[in-house]
mmCIF file of C-alpha atoms in Angstrom:
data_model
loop_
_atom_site.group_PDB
_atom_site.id
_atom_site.type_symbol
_atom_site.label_atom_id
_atom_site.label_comp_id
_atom_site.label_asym_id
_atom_site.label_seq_id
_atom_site.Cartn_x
_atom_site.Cartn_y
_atom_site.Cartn_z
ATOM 1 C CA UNK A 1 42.628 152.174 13.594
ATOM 2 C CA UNK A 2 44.118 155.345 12.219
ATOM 3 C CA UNK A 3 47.266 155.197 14.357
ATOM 4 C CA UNK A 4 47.851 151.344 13.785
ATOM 5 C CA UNK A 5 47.611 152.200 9.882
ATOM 6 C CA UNK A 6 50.323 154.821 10.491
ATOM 7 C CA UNK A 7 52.498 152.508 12.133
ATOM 8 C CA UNK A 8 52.164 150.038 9.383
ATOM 9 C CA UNK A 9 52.892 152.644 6.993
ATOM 10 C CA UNK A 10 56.062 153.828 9.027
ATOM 11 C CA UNK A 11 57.324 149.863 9.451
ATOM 12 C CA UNK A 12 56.701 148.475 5.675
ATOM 13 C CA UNK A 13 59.915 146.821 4.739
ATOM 14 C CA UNK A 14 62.658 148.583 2.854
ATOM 15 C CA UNK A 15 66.067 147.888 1.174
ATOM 16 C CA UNK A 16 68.935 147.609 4.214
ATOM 17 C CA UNK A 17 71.935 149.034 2.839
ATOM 18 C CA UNK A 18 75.094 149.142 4.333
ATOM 19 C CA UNK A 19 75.523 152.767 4.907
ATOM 20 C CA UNK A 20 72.113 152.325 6.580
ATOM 21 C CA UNK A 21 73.513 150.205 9.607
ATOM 22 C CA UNK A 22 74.114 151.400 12.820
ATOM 23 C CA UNK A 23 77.399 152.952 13.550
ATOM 24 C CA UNK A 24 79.456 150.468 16.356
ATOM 25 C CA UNK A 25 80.591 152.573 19.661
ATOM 26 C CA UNK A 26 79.169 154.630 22.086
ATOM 27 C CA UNK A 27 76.125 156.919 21.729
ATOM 28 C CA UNK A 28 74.110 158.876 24.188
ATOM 29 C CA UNK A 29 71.233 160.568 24.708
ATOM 30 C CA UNK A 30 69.914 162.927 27.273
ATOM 31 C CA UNK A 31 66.614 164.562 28.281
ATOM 32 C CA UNK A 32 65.869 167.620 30.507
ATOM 33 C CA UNK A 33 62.364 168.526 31.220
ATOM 34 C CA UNK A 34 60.722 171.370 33.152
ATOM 35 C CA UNK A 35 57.009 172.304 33.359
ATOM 36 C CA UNK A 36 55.674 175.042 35.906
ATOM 37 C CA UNK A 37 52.435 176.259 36.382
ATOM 38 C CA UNK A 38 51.547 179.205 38.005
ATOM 39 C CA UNK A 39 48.093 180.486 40.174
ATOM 40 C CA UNK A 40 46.641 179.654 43.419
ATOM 41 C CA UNK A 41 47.213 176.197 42.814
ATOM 42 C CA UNK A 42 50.872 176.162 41.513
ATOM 43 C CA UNK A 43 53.312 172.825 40.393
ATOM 44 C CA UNK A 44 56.770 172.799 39.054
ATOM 45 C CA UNK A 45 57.664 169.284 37.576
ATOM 46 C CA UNK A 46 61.231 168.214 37.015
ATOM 47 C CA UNK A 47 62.578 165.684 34.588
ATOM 48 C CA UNK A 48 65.322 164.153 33.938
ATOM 49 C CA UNK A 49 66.419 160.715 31.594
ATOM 50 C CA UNK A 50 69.689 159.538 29.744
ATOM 51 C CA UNK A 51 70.346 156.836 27.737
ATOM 52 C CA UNK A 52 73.661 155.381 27.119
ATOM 53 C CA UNK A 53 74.428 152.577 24.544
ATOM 54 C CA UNK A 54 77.095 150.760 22.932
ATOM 55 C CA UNK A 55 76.973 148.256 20.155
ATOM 56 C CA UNK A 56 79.386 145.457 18.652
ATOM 57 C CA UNK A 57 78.850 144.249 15.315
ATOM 58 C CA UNK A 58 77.139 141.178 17.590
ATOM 59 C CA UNK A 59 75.846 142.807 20.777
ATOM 60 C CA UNK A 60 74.425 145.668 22.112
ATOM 61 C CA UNK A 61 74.597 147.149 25.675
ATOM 62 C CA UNK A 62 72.196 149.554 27.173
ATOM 63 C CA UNK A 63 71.870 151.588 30.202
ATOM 64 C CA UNK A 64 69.454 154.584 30.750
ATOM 65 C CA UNK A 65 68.225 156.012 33.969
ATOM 66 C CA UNK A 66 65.885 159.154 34.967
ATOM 67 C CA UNK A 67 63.604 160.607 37.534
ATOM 68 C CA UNK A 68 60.792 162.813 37.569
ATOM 69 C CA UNK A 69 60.164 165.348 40.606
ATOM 70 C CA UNK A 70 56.902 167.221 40.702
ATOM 71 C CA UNK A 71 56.144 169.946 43.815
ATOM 72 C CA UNK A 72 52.633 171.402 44.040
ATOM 73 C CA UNK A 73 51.834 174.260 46.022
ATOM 74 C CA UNK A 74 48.546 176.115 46.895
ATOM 75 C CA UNK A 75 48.525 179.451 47.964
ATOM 76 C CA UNK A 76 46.018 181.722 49.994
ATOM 77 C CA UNK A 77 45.321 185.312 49.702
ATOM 78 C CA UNK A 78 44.122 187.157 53.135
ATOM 79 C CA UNK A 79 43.087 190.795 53.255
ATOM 80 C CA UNK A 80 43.099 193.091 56.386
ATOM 81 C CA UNK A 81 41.377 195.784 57.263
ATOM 82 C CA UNK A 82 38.453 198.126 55.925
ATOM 83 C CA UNK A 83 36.998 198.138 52.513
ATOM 84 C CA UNK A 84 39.302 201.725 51.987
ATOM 85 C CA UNK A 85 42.346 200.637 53.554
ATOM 86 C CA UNK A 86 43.252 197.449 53.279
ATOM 87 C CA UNK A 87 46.283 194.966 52.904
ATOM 88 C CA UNK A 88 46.812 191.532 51.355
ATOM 89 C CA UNK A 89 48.866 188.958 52.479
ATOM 90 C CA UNK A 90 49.911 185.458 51.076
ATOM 91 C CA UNK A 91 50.939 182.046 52.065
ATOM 92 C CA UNK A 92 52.186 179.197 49.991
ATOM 93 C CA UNK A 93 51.727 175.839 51.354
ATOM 94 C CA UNK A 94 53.850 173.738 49.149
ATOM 95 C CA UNK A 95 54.330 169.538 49.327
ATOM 96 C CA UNK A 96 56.585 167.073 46.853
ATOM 97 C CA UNK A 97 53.050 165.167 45.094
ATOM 98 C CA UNK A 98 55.055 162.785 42.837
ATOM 99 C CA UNK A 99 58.488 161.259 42.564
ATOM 100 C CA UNK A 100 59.793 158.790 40.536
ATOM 101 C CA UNK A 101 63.353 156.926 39.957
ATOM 102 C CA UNK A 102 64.798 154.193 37.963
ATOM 103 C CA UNK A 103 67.954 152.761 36.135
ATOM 104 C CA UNK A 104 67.959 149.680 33.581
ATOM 105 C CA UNK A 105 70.103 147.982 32.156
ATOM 106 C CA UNK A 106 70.049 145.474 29.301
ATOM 107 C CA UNK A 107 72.663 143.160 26.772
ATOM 108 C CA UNK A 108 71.283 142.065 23.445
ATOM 109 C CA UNK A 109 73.453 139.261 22.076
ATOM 110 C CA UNK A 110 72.536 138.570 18.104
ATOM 111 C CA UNK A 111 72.124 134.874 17.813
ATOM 112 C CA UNK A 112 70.960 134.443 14.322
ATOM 113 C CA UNK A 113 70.904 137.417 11.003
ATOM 114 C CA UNK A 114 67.537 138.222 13.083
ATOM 115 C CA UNK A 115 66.850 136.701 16.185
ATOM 116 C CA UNK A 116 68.853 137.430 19.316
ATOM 117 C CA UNK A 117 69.407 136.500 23.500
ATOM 118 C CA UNK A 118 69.072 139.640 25.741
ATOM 119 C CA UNK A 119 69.076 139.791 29.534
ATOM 120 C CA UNK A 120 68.926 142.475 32.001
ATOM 121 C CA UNK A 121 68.299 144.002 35.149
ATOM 122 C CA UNK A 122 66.327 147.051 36.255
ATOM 123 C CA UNK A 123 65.425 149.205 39.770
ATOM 124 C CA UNK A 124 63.041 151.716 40.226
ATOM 125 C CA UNK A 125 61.565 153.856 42.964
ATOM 126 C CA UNK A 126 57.559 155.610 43.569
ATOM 127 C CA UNK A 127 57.012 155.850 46.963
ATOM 128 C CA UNK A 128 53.516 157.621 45.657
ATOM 129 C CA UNK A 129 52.373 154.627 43.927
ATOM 130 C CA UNK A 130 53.562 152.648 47.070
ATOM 131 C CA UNK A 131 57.280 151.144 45.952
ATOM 132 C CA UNK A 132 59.907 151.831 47.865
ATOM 133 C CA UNK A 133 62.207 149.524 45.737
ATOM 134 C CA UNK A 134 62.020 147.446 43.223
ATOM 135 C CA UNK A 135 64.387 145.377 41.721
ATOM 136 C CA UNK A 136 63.733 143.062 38.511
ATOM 137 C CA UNK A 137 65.401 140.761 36.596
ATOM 138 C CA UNK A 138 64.802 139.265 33.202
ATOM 139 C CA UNK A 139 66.083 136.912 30.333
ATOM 140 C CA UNK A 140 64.630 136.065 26.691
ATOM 141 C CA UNK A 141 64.565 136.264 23.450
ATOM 142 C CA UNK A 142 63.386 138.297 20.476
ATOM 143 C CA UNK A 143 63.485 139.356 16.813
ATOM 144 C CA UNK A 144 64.798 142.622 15.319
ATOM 145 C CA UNK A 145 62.987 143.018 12.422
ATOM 146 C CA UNK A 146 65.311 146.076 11.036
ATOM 147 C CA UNK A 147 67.806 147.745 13.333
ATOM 148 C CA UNK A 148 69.163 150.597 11.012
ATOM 149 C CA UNK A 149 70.331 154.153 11.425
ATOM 150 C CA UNK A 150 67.250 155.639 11.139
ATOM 151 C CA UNK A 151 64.467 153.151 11.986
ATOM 152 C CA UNK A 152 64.946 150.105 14.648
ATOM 153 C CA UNK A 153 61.792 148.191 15.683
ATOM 154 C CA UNK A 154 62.418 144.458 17.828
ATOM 155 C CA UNK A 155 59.787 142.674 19.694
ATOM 156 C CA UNK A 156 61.044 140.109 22.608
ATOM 157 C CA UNK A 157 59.710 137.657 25.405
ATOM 158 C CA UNK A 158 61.369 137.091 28.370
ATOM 159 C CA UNK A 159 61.219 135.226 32.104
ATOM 160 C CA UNK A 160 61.497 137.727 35.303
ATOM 161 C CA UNK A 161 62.182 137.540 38.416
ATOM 162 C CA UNK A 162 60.966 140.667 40.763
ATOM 163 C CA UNK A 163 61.918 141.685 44.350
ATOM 164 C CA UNK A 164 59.537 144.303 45.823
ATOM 165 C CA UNK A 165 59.885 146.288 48.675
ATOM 166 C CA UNK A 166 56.475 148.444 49.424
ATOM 167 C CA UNK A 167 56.015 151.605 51.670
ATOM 168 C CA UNK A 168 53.384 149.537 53.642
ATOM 169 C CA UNK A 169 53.536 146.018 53.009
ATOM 170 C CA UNK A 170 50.405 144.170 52.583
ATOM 171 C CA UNK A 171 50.174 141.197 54.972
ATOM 172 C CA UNK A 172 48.845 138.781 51.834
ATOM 173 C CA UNK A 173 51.471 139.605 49.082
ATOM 174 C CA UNK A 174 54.632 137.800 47.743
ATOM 175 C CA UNK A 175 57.784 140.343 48.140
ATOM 176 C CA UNK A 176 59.401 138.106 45.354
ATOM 177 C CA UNK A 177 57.972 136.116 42.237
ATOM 178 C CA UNK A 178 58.423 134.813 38.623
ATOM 179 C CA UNK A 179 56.631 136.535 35.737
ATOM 180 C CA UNK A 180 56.447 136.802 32.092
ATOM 181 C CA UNK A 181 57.383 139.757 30.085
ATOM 182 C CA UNK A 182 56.655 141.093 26.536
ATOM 183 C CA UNK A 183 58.124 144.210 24.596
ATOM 184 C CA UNK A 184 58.439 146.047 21.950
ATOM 185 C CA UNK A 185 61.040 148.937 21.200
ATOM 186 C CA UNK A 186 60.393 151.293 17.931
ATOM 187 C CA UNK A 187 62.453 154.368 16.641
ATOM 188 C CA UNK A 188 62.389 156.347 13.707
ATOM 189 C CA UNK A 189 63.809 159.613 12.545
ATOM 190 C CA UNK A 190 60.677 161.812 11.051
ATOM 191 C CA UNK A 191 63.350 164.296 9.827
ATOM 192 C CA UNK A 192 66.535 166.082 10.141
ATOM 193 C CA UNK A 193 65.513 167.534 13.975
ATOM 194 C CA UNK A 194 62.462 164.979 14.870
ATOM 195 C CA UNK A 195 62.781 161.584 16.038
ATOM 196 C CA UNK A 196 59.960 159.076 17.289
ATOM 197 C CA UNK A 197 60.371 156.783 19.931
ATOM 198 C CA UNK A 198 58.187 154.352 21.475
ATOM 199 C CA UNK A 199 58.876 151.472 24.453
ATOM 200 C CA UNK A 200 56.294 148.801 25.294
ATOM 201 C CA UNK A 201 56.914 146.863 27.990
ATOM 202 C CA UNK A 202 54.112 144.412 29.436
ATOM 203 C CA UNK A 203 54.629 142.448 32.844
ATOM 204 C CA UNK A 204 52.426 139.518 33.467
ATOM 205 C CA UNK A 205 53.115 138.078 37.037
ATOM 206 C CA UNK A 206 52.760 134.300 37.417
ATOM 207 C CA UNK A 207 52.107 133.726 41.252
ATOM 208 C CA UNK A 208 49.126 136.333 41.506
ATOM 209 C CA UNK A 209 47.441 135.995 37.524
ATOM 210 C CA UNK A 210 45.388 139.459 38.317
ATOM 211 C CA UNK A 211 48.863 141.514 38.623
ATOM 212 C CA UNK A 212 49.870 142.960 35.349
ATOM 213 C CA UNK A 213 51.958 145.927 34.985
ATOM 214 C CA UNK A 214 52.774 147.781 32.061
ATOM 215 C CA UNK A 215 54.987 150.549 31.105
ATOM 216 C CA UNK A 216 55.133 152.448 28.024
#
C-alpha cells in the first residue's frame, strides 16, 4: 500500500508546458553491469543493455537490446602432508549458471492528443530457463497519459503472436500461438543524477489459458 501511494504521489497530474516536451531526435542509453563474489563458492555476473530511441513530433521508434552472463565457480582446498609440514593446494571448478539475450523493437504512432497505435517485434534467448529462441510479435493500442522530459508513464494492450523454439521440446506444446498482452512503461527523473524507471509487461497466452508470462 505504501509503494502504490508513492506512485500516486509521483503520477498526480501537472501543468505540460512546452519546454517540458520531449526533445525530437535520437537519444541513447547504455548500461554496464558487473557483480563478483569471491570465496569457495565464487560468481562473476556480467551485464549489459542499451536503449536507442528516436521520436517525431507523431511517432516514436525504439530499439534496446542486452544480455546478462553469470559464471559460478566452486573451489576446493587440499592439504598434504603432516600436521608440521604441510602444503595446500586448490582447484576451481567453474561452469556458465545463467545466460540471457534479447533485442526489441517497437513504433508508437500518436493517433489522437493521447491515445496512440504501436507495434513491434522482439527475440530473446535462456537456454537455462529452457528457450532456445523466441521470437514475438505484437500490435495494439494505448494511452500516454504524460510523455514529458522528465516524467513519461503510457499503459497499452496489444494482440501477439509467439514462435518458440525450446532446448527440449515437450511432445504436448504449441511451438506457435496467439496471446494477449498488457503494459505499462513509467520514467521519472528523482533529480539532477537519479532517474526511475519501471517496465511492466504481462503475457497472457490464448491457446493454453494456464501460460502467463510476465516481465518486469
Amino acid at each position: 500500500m505504501v509503494g502504490a501511494g508513492l506512485l500516486l504521489v509521483m503520477l498526480a497530474p501537472e501543468g505540460l508546458s512546452a519546454q517540458d516536451e520531449r526533445p525530437l531526435g535520437w537519444s541513447d542509453v547504455a548500461e554496464l553491469t558487473f557483480v563478483l563474489t569471491a570465496g569457495n563458492a565464487s560468481a562473476s555476473t556480467l551485464g549489459l543493455k542499451n536503449t536507442a530511441e528516436h521520436l517525431w513530433e507523431k511517432s516514436a521508434f525504439k530499439l534496446s537490446f542486452g544480455a546478462v552472463r553469470t559464471e559460478s565457480g566452486i573451489t576446493t582446498r587440499t592439504a598434504t602432508g603432516t600436521p608440521e609440514n604441510f602444503s595446500i593446494s586448490e582447484t576451481t571448478e567453474s561452469e556458465i549458471t545463467a545466460e540471457n539475450y534479447f533485442l526489441k523493437s517497437r513504433l508508437d504512432r500518436s493517433v489522437g492528443e493521447s491515445s496512440f497505435l504501436y507495434g513491434g517485434a522482439d527475440w530473446d534467448r535462456n537456454t537455462f530457463a529452457g528457450i532456445q529462441n523466441r521470437y514475438g510479435f505484437v500490435s495494439g493500442a494505448g494511452r500516454a497519459w504524460f510523455d514529458e522530459e522528465t516524467r513519461r508513464f503510457k499503459t497499452d494492450l496489444g494482440v501477439t503472436y509467439t514462435i518458440q523454439e525450446d532446448v527440449v521440446e515437450p511432445a504436448d506444446a504449441d511451438d506457435a500461438f496467439f496471446g494477449l498482452r498488457g503494459s505499462y512503461d513509467f520514467f521519472h527523473t528523482l533529480s539532477e543524477t537519479t532517474d526511475l524507471t519501471s517496465v511492466l509487461v504481462v503475457d497472457q497466452n490464448l491457446n493454453t489459458t494456464e501460460d502467463l508470462r510476465a516481465d518486469w
